[in-house]
Coordinates of N, CA and C in Angstrom, one line a residue:
V1026 N 9.6 -9.4 2.8 CA 9.2 -8.6 4.0 C 8.5 -9.5 5.0
G1027 N 7.8 -10.5 4.5 CA 7.1 -11.4 5.4 C 5.7 -11.0 5.8
Y1028 N 5.2 -10.0 5.1 CA 3.8 -9.6 5.3 C 3.0 -9.9 4.1
P1029 N 2.0 -10.9 4.2 CA 1.3 -11.3 2.9 C 0.6 -10.1 2.3
Q1030 N 0.9 -9.9 1.0 CA 0.3 -8.8 0.3 C 0.1 -9.3 -1.1
P1031 N -1.0 -8.9 -1.7 CA -1.2 -9.2 -3.2 C -0.1 -8.5 -4.0
L1032 N 0.2 -9.1 -5.2 CA 1.3 -8.5 -6.0 C 1.0 -7.1 -6.3
H1033 N -0.2 -6.7 -6.5 CA -0.5 -5.2 -6.9 C -0.2 -4.3 -5.7
K1034 N -0.2 -4.9 -4.5 CA 0.1 -4.0 -3.3 C 1.5 -3.7 -3.2
Y1035 N 2.4 -4.6 -3.7 CA 3.8 -4.3 -3.7 C 4.1 -3.2 -4.7
T1036 N 3.4 -3.1 -5.8 CA 3.6 -2.0 -6.7 C 3.2 -0.7 -6.0
S1037 N 2.1 -0.7 -5.3 CA 1.7 0.5 -4.5 C 2.7 0.8 -3.5
I1038 N 3.2 -0.1 -2.8 CA 4.2 0.1 -1.7 C 5.5 0.8 -2.4
L1039 N 5.9 0.3 -3.5 CA 7.1 0.8 -4.2 C 6.8 2.3 -4.5
G1040 N 5.6 2.6 -5.0 CA 5.3 4.0 -5.4 C 5.2 4.9 -4.1
Q1041 N 4.7 4.3 -3.0 CA 4.5 5.1 -1.8 C 5.9 5.3 -1.1
F1042 N 6.8 4.4 -1.1 CA 7.9 4.5 -0.2 C 9.2 4.6 -1.0
D1043 N 9.2 4.6 -2.3 CA 10.4 4.8 -3.1 C 10.7 6.3 -3.2
I1044 N 11.3 6.9 -2.1 CA 11.4 8.3 -1.9 C 12.2 8.9 -3.1
N1045 N 13.3 8.3 -3.5 CA 14.1 8.9 -4.6 C 13.7 8.4 -6.0
Q1046 N 12.6 7.7 -6.1 CA 12.0 7.3 -7.4 C 12.9 6.6 -8.3
D1047 N 13.8 5.7 -7.7 CA 14.7 4.9 -8.6 C 14.2 3.5 -8.8
S1048 N 12.9 3.2 -8.5 CA 12.3 1.9 -8.7 C 13.0 0.8 -7.8
Q1049 N 13.6 1.2 -6.8 CA 14.2 0.3 -5.8 C 14.0 0.8 -4.4
I1050 N 14.0 -0.1 -3.5 CA 13.9 0.3 -2.1 C 15.2 0.2 -1.4
D1051 N 15.8 1.3 -0.9 CA 17.0 1.2 -0.2 C 16.7 0.9 1.3
L1052 N 17.8 0.8 2.1 CA 17.6 0.4 3.5 C 16.7 1.3 4.3
E1053 N 16.8 2.6 4.1 CA 15.9 3.6 4.8 C 14.5 3.4 4.4
E1054 N 14.3 3.2 3.1 CA 12.9 3.1 2.5 C 12.4 1.7 3.0
Y1055 N 13.2 0.7 3.0 CA 12.8 -0.6 3.5 C 12.3 -0.6 4.9
A1056 N 13.0 0.1 5.8 CA 12.6 0.2 7.2 C 11.3 0.8 7.3
R1057 N 11.0 1.8 6.4 CA 9.7 2.5 6.4 C 8.6 1.5 5.9
V1058 N 8.9 0.7 4.9 CA 8.0 -0.3 4.4 C 7.6 -1.3 5.5
V1059 N 8.6 -1.9 6.2 CA 8.4 -2.9 7.2 C 7.6 -2.2 8.3
S1060 N 7.9 -1.1 8.7 CA 7.2 -0.4 9.8 C 5.7 -0.2 9.4
N1061 N 5.5 0.2 8.2 CA 4.1 0.5 7.7 C 3.4 -0.8 7.7
C1062 N 4.0 -1.9 7.1 CA 3.3 -3.2 7.1 C 3.0 -3.7 8.5
R1063 N 3.9 -3.6 9.4 CA 3.7 -4.0 10.8 C 2.5 -3.2 11.4
R1064 N 2.5 -1.9 11.2 CA 1.5 -1.1 11.8 C 0.1 -1.5 11.2
E1065 N 0.1 -1.7 9.9 CA -1.2 -2.1 9.2 C -1.7 -3.4 9.7
L1066 N -0.7 -4.4 9.9 CA -1.1 -5.7 10.3 C -1.6 -5.7 11.8
L1067 N -0.9 -5.0 12.7 CA -1.4 -4.9 14.0 C -2.8 -4.2 14.2
S1068 N -2.9 -3.2 13.4 CA -4.2 -2.4 13.4 C -5.4 -3.4 12.9
S1069 N -5.1 -4.1 11.8 CA -6.1 -5.0 11.3 C -6.4 -6.1 12.3
A1070 N -5.3 -6.7 12.9 CA -5.5 -7.7 13.9 C -6.3 -7.2 15.0
R1071 N -6.0 -6.0 15.5 CA -6.8 -5.5 16.7 C -8.2 -5.3 16.3
N1072 N -8.5 -4.7 15.1 CA -9.9 -4.5 14.7 C -10.7 -5.8 14.5
L1073 N -10.1 -6.8 13.9 CA -10.7 -8.1 13.7 C -11.0 -8.8 15.1
F1074 N -9.9 -8.7 15.9 CA -10.0 -9.3 17.2 C -11.2 -8.7 18.0
N1075 N -11.2 -7.4 18.0 CA -12.3 -6.7 18.7 C -13.7 -7.0 18.2
E1076 N -13.7 -7.1 16.8 CA -15.0 -7.4 16.2 C -15.5 -8.8 16.7
Y1077 N -14.6 -9.8 16.7 CA -15.0 -11.1 17.1 C -15.2 -11.2 18.6
A1078 N -14.3 -10.6 19.4 CA -14.5 -10.6 20.8 C -15.8 -9.9 21.2
G1079 N -16.1 -8.9 20.6 CA -17.3 -8.1 20.9 C -18.6 -9.0 20.6
K1080 N -18.5 -9.8 19.5 CA -19.7 -10.7 19.3 C -19.8 -11.8 20.3
A1081 N -18.6 -12.2 20.9 CA -18.6 -13.2 21.9 C -18.9 -12.6 23.3
G1082 N -18.9 -11.3 23.4 CA -19.2 -10.7 24.7 C -18.1 -10.8 25.7
G1083 N -16.8 -10.9 25.2 CA -15.7 -11.0 26.2 C -14.4 -10.4 25.7
S1084 N -13.3 -10.7 26.3 CA -12.1 -10.2 25.9 C -11.2 -11.2 25.3
D1085 N -11.7 -12.5 25.1 CA -10.9 -13.5 24.5 C -11.8 -14.1 23.4
I1086 N -11.2 -14.9 22.5 CA -11.9 -15.5 21.4 C -11.5 -17.0 21.4
S1087 N -12.4 -17.8 20.8 CA -12.1 -19.3 20.8 C -11.0 -19.6 19.8
A1088 N -10.5 -20.8 19.9 CA -9.5 -21.2 18.9 C -10.0 -21.2 17.5
S1089 N -11.2 -21.7 17.3 CA -11.8 -21.7 15.9 C -12.0 -20.3 15.4
T1090 N -12.4 -19.4 16.3 CA -12.5 -18.0 15.8 C -11.1 -17.4 15.6
A1091 N -10.1 -17.7 16.4 CA -8.8 -17.3 16.1 C -8.3 -17.7 14.8
Q1092 N -8.6 -18.9 14.4 CA -8.2 -19.4 13.0 C -8.8 -18.5 11.9
K1093 N -10.1 -18.1 12.1 CA -10.8 -17.3 11.2 C -10.1 -15.9 11.1
V1094 N -9.7 -15.4 12.3 CA -9.0 -14.1 12.3 C -7.7 -14.2 11.5
L1095 N -6.9 -15.2 11.8 CA -5.6 -15.4 11.1 C -5.8 -15.6 9.6
A1096 N -6.8 -16.3 9.2 CA -7.0 -16.5 7.8 C -7.4 -15.2 7.1
R1097 N -8.3 -14.4 7.7 CA -8.7 -13.1 7.2 C -7.5 -12.1 7.1
L1098 N -6.5 -12.3 7.9 CA -5.3 -11.5 7.9 C -4.3 -12.0 6.9
G1099 N -4.6 -13.1 6.2 CA -3.6 -13.6 5.2 C -2.7 -14.6 5.8
F1100 N -2.9 -15.2 7.0 CA -2.0 -16.1 7.6 C -2.8 -17.4 7.9
P1101 N -3.1 -18.2 6.9 CA -3.9 -19.4 7.1 C -3.0 -20.4 7.9
G1102 N -3.5 -21.6 8.2 CA -2.8 -22.6 8.9 C -1.4 -22.9 8.3
I1103 N -0.4 -22.7 9.0 CA 1.0 -22.9 8.6 C 1.6 -24.0 9.5
K1104 N 2.2 -25.0 8.9 CA 2.8 -26.0 9.7 C 4.2 -25.6 10.0
G1105 N 4.7 -26.1 11.2 CA 6.0 -25.8 11.6 C 6.3 -26.4 13.0
T1106 N 7.5 -26.3 13.4 CA 7.8 -26.9 14.7 C 7.8 -25.8 15.8
A1107 N 7.8 -24.6 15.5 CA 7.7 -23.6 16.6 C 6.5 -23.8 17.5
P1108 N 6.6 -23.6 18.8 CA 5.5 -23.8 19.7 C 4.3 -22.9 19.3
E1109 N 4.6 -21.7 18.8 CA 3.5 -20.8 18.4 C 2.7 -21.3 17.2
L1110 N 3.3 -22.2 16.4 CA 2.6 -22.8 15.3 C 1.8 -24.0 15.6
Q1111 N 2.0 -24.5 16.8 CA 1.2 -25.7 17.1 C -0.2 -25.3 17.6
W1112 N -1.2 -25.7 16.8 CA -2.5 -25.3 17.2 C -3.0 -26.2 18.3
P1113 N -3.8 -25.5 19.3 CA -4.2 -26.3 20.4 C -5.2 -27.4 20.0
K1114 N -5.1 -28.5 20.7 CA -6.0 -29.6 20.4 C -7.3 -29.4 21.2
D1115 N -7.3 -28.7 22.2 CA -8.4 -28.4 23.1 C -9.2 -27.3 22.5
P1116 N -10.4 -27.5 21.9 CA -11.2 -26.5 21.2 C -11.7 -25.4 22.2
S1117 N -11.7 -25.7 23.5 CA -12.2 -24.7 24.4 C -11.1 -23.7 24.8
Q1118 N -9.8 -23.9 24.3 CA -8.8 -22.9 24.6 C -9.1 -21.6 24.0
T1119 N -8.8 -20.5 24.7 CA -9.1 -19.2 24.2 C -7.8 -18.4 23.9
F1120 N -8.0 -17.3 23.1 CA -6.9 -16.5 22.7 C -7.2 -15.0 23.0
D1121 N -6.2 -14.4 23.6 CA -6.4 -12.9 23.8 C -5.6 -12.3 22.6
L1122 N -5.7 -11.0 22.5 CA -5.1 -10.3 21.4 C -3.6 -10.6 21.3
W1123 N -2.9 -10.6 22.4 CA -1.4 -10.8 22.3 C -1.0 -12.2 21.9
K1124 N -1.9 -13.2 22.2 CA -1.6 -14.5 21.8 C -1.8 -14.6 20.2
I1125 N -2.8 -13.9 19.7 CA -3.0 -13.8 18.3 C -1.8 -13.2 17.6
V1126 N -1.3 -12.1 18.2 CA -0.1 -11.4 17.7 C 1.1 -12.3 17.7
T1127 N 1.3 -13.1 18.7 CA 2.4 -14.0 18.8 C 2.3 -15.1 17.7
V1128 N 1.1 -15.6 17.4 CA 1.0 -16.6 16.4 C 1.2 -15.9 15.0
L1129 N 0.7 -14.7 14.9 CA 0.9 -13.9 13.6 C 2.4 -13.8 13.3
D1130 N 3.2 -13.4 14.3 CA 4.6 -13.2 14.1 C 5.3 -14.5 13.7
A1131 N 4.9 -15.6 14.4 CA 5.5 -16.9 14.0 C 5.1 -17.3 12.6
R1132 N 3.9 -17.1 12.2 CA 3.5 -17.4 10.8 C 4.1 -16.5 9.8
R1133 N 4.2 -15.2 10.2 CA 4.9 -14.3 9.3 C 6.3 -14.7 9.0
L1134 N 7.0 -15.1 10.0 CA 8.4 -15.6 9.7 C 8.5 -16.8 8.8
V1135 N 7.5 -17.7 9.0 CA 7.5 -18.9 8.1 C 7.2 -18.4 6.6
L1136 N 6.3 -17.5 6.4 CA 6.0 -17.0 5.1 C 7.2 -16.2 4.5
R1137 N 7.9 -15.5 5.4 CA 9.1 -14.7 4.9 C 10.1 -15.7 4.5
D1138 N 10.4 -16.8 5.2 CA 11.4 -17.7 4.9 C 11.0 -18.5 3.6
D1139 N 9.7 -18.8 3.4 CA 9.3 -19.4 2.2 C 9.5 -18.5 1.0
A1140 N 9.2 -17.2 1.2 CA 9.4 -16.2 0.1 C 10.8 -16.1 -0.3
R1141 N 11.7 -16.2 0.7 CA 13.1 -16.1 0.4 C 13.6 -17.3 -0.4
K1142 N 13.0 -18.5 -0.2 CA 13.4 -19.7 -0.9 C 12.9 -19.6 -2.4
N1143 N 11.8 -18.8 -2.6 CA 11.2 -18.7 -3.9 C 11.4 -17.3 -4.6
H1144 N 12.6 -16.8 -4.4 CA 12.9 -15.5 -5.0 C 12.0 -14.4 -4.7
G1145 N 11.5 -14.4 -3.5 CA 10.6 -13.3 -3.1 C 9.1 -13.5 -3.2
F1146 N 8.7 -14.7 -3.7 CA 7.3 -15.0 -3.9 C 6.8 -16.0 -2.9
T1147 N 5.6 -15.8 -2.4 CA 5.0 -16.8 -1.5 C 4.5 -18.0 -2.4
A1148 N 4.1 -19.0 -1.7 CA 3.6 -20.2 -2.5 C 2.4 -19.8 -3.2
S1149 N 1.5 -19.0 -2.7 CA 0.3 -18.5 -3.3 C 0.7 -17.7 -4.6
D1150 N 1.7 -16.8 -4.5 CA 2.1 -16.0 -5.6 C 2.7 -16.9 -6.7
L1151 N 3.4 -17.9 -6.3 CA 4.0 -18.9 -7.3 C 2.9 -19.6 -8.1
K1152 N 1.9 -20.0 -7.3 CA 0.8 -20.7 -8.0 C 0.1 -19.8 -9.0
K1153 N -0.1 -18.5 -8.7 CA -0.7 -17.6 -9.6 C 0.2 -17.4 -10.8
L1154 N 1.5 -17.2 -10.5 CA 2.5 -17.0 -11.6 C 2.5 -18.2 -12.5
R1155 N 2.5 -19.4 -11.9 CA 2.6 -20.6 -12.7 C 1.4 -20.7 -13.6
S1156 N 0.2 -20.4 -13.1 CA -1.0 -20.4 -13.9 C -0.9 -19.4 -15.1
S1157 N -0.5 -18.2 -14.8 CA -0.3 -17.2 -15.8 C 0.7 -17.7 -16.9
F1158 N 1.8 -18.3 -16.4 CA 2.9 -18.8 -17.3 C 2.2 -19.9 -18.2
E1159 N 1.5 -20.8 -17.6 CA 0.9 -21.9 -18.4 C -0.1 -21.3 -19.4
H1160 N -0.8 -20.3 -19.1 CA -1.7 -19.6 -20.0 C -1.0 -19.1 -21.2
H1161 N 0.2 -18.6 -21.0 CA 1.0 -18.0 -22.1 C 1.9 -19.0 -22.8
D1162 N 1.8 -20.3 -22.4 CA 2.5 -21.4 -23.0 C 1.5 -22.3 -23.6
P1163 N 0.8 -21.9 -24.7 CA -0.3 -22.7 -25.2 C 0.1 -24.1 -25.7
D1164 N 1.3 -24.3 -26.0 CA 1.8 -25.6 -26.5 C 2.2 -26.5 -25.4
G1165 N 2.3 -26.0 -24.2 CA 2.6 -26.8 -23.0 C 4.1 -27.3 -23.0
T1166 N 5.0 -26.4 -23.6 CA 6.4 -26.8 -23.8 C 7.2 -26.4 -22.5
G1167 N 6.6 -25.7 -21.6 CA 7.3 -25.2 -20.5 C 8.2 -23.9 -20.8
T1168 N 7.9 -23.3 -22.0 CA 8.6 -22.1 -22.4 C 7.6 -21.1 -22.9
I1169 N 8.0 -19.8 -22.8 CA 7.3 -18.7 -23.4 C 8.2 -17.9 -24.2
K1170 N 7.8 -17.6 -25.5 CA 8.6 -16.9 -26.4 C 7.8 -16.0 -27.3
G1171 N 8.4 -15.1 -28.0 CA 7.8 -14.3 -29.0 C 6.7 -13.4 -28.4
M1172 N 5.5 -13.4 -29.2 CA 4.4 -12.6 -28.7 C 3.8 -13.0 -27.4
N1173 N 3.9 -14.3 -27.1 CA 3.4 -14.8 -25.9 C 4.2 -14.3 -24.7
L1174 N 5.5 -14.2 -24.9 CA 6.4 -13.6 -23.9 C 6.0 -12.1 -23.7
F1175 N 5.8 -11.4 -24.8 CA 5.5 -10.0 -24.7 C 4.2 -9.8 -23.9
R1176 N 3.2 -10.7 -24.2 CA 1.9 -10.6 -23.5 C 2.0 -10.9 -22.0
F1177 N 2.8 -11.9 -21.7 CA 3.1 -12.3 -20.4 C 3.7 -11.2 -19.6
L1178 N 4.7 -10.5 -20.2 CA 5.4 -9.4 -19.5 C 4.4 -8.2 -19.4
R1179 N 3.6 -8.0 -20.4 CA 2.7 -6.9 -20.3 C 1.7 -7.1 -19.2
L1180 N 1.2 -8.3 -19.0 CA 0.3 -8.7 -18.0 C 1.0 -8.5 -16.6
T1181 N 2.2 -8.9 -16.5 CA 2.9 -8.9 -15.2 C 3.3 -7.4 -14.9
F1182 N 3.7 -6.7 -15.9 CA 4.1 -5.3 -15.8 C 3.2 -4.4 -16.7
P1183 N 2.0 -4.1 -16.2 CA 1.0 -3.4 -17.1 C 1.5 -2.1 -17.6
N1184 N 2.4 -1.4 -16.9 CA 2.8 0.0 -17.3 C 4.1 0.0 -18.1
M1185 N 4.6 -1.2 -18.5 CA 5.9 -1.3 -19.1 C 6.0 -0.6 -20.4
T1186 N 4.9 -0.4 -21.1 CA 4.9 0.3 -22.4 C 4.7 1.8 -22.2
L1187 N 4.3 2.2 -21.0 CA 4.0 3.6 -20.8 C 5.1 4.3 -19.9
N1188 N 5.8 3.5 -19.1 CA 6.7 4.1 -18.0 C 8.1 3.5 -18.2
K1189 N 9.0 4.4 -18.5 CA 10.4 4.0 -18.7 C 11.0 3.2 -17.6
A1190 N 10.7 3.6 -16.3 CA 11.3 2.8 -15.2 C 10.7 1.4 -15.1
E1191 N 9.4 1.3 -15.4 CA 8.7 0.0 -15.4 C 9.2 -0.9 -16.5
H1192 N 9.5 -0.2 -17.7 CA 10.0 -1.0 -18.8 C 11.4 -1.5 -18.5
T1193 N 12.2 -0.6 -17.8 CA 13.6 -1.0 -17.4 C 13.5 -2.2 -16.4
R1194 N 12.6 -2.1 -15.5 CA 12.5 -3.1 -14.5 C 12.1 -4.4 -15.1
A1195 N 11.1 -4.4 -16.1 CA 10.6 -5.6 -16.7 C 11.8 -6.2 -17.6
T1196 N 12.5 -5.4 -18.2 CA 13.6 -5.9 -19.1 C 14.7 -6.5 -18.2
K1197 N 15.0 -5.9 -17.1 CA 16.0 -6.4 -16.1 C 15.6 -7.8 -15.6
I1198 N 14.3 -7.9 -15.2 CA 13.8 -9.1 -14.7 C 13.8 -10.2 -15.8
Q1199 N 13.4 -9.8 -17.0 CA 13.4 -10.8 -18.1 C 14.9 -11.3 -18.3
N1200 N 15.8 -10.4 -18.3 CA 17.2 -10.8 -18.6 C 17.7 -11.7 -17.5
E1201 N 17.3 -11.4 -16.2 CA 17.7 -12.3 -15.1 C 17.1 -13.7 -15.2
A1202 N 15.9 -13.7 -15.7 CA 15.2 -15.0 -15.8 C 15.6 -15.8 -17.0
D1203 N 16.1 -15.1 -18.0 CA 16.5 -15.8 -19.3 C 18.0 -16.1 -19.2
D1204 N 18.2 -17.3 -18.6 CA 19.6 -17.7 -18.3 C 20.6 -17.7 -19.4
N1205 N 20.1 -18.1 -20.6 CA 21.1 -18.2 -21.7 C 20.9 -17.1 -22.7
G1206 N 20.0 -16.1 -22.5 CA 19.9 -15.0 -23.3 C 19.2 -15.3 -24.7
D1207 N 18.5 -16.3 -24.8 CA 17.9 -16.7 -26.1 C 16.5 -16.1 -26.3
G1208 N 16.0 -15.3 -25.4 CA 14.7 -14.6 -25.5 C 13.6 -15.6 -25.2
V1209 N 13.9 -16.7 -24.6 CA 12.8 -17.7 -24.2 C 12.9 -17.9 -22.7
L1210 N 11.7 -17.8 -22.1 CA 11.6 -18.0 -20.7 C 11.2 -19.5 -20.4
Q1211 N 11.8 -20.1 -19.5 CA 11.5 -21.5 -19.1 C 11.0 -21.5 -17.7
W1212 N 10.0 -22.3 -17.4 CA 9.6 -22.4 -16.0 C 10.6 -23.1 -15.2

């Protein structure tokens, strides 16, 4: 989607927008998700911008304050070649709300593209998943199996033992991740 969200938020989004309750988001539902995420992001950006601009007593904010706003919105410094990603070298340069939105959009697209490269996960998500994976791989073999695999899946899908749809989803993802079907996950 390209809107930074904690993993638990995606579960909430699925519950909120999965109209036909099939544990999948179809095209119509996806359009609603994107629209909602965009609306929430713009509202948060406007509120933060107004908060900081109000403290500064004006209608613009400094470049350093703009970086704080972007970080609080989940868009920390992202490198890239797009002009919108090039941070001004002049610390006296100011940002109005629409310039913040332009930078947000450019950074969102970078995050979206990164997530596409990583099977839907951002670099931050991958770091957390890797840490969790390593926690469930006490021997450091780069694999999870047996009870460690069950614990890992239960942590990742907390409702999988209570909810048939969640169990089906966890099983499907496990099967997709287990290339050779031996019941062992490898990083």
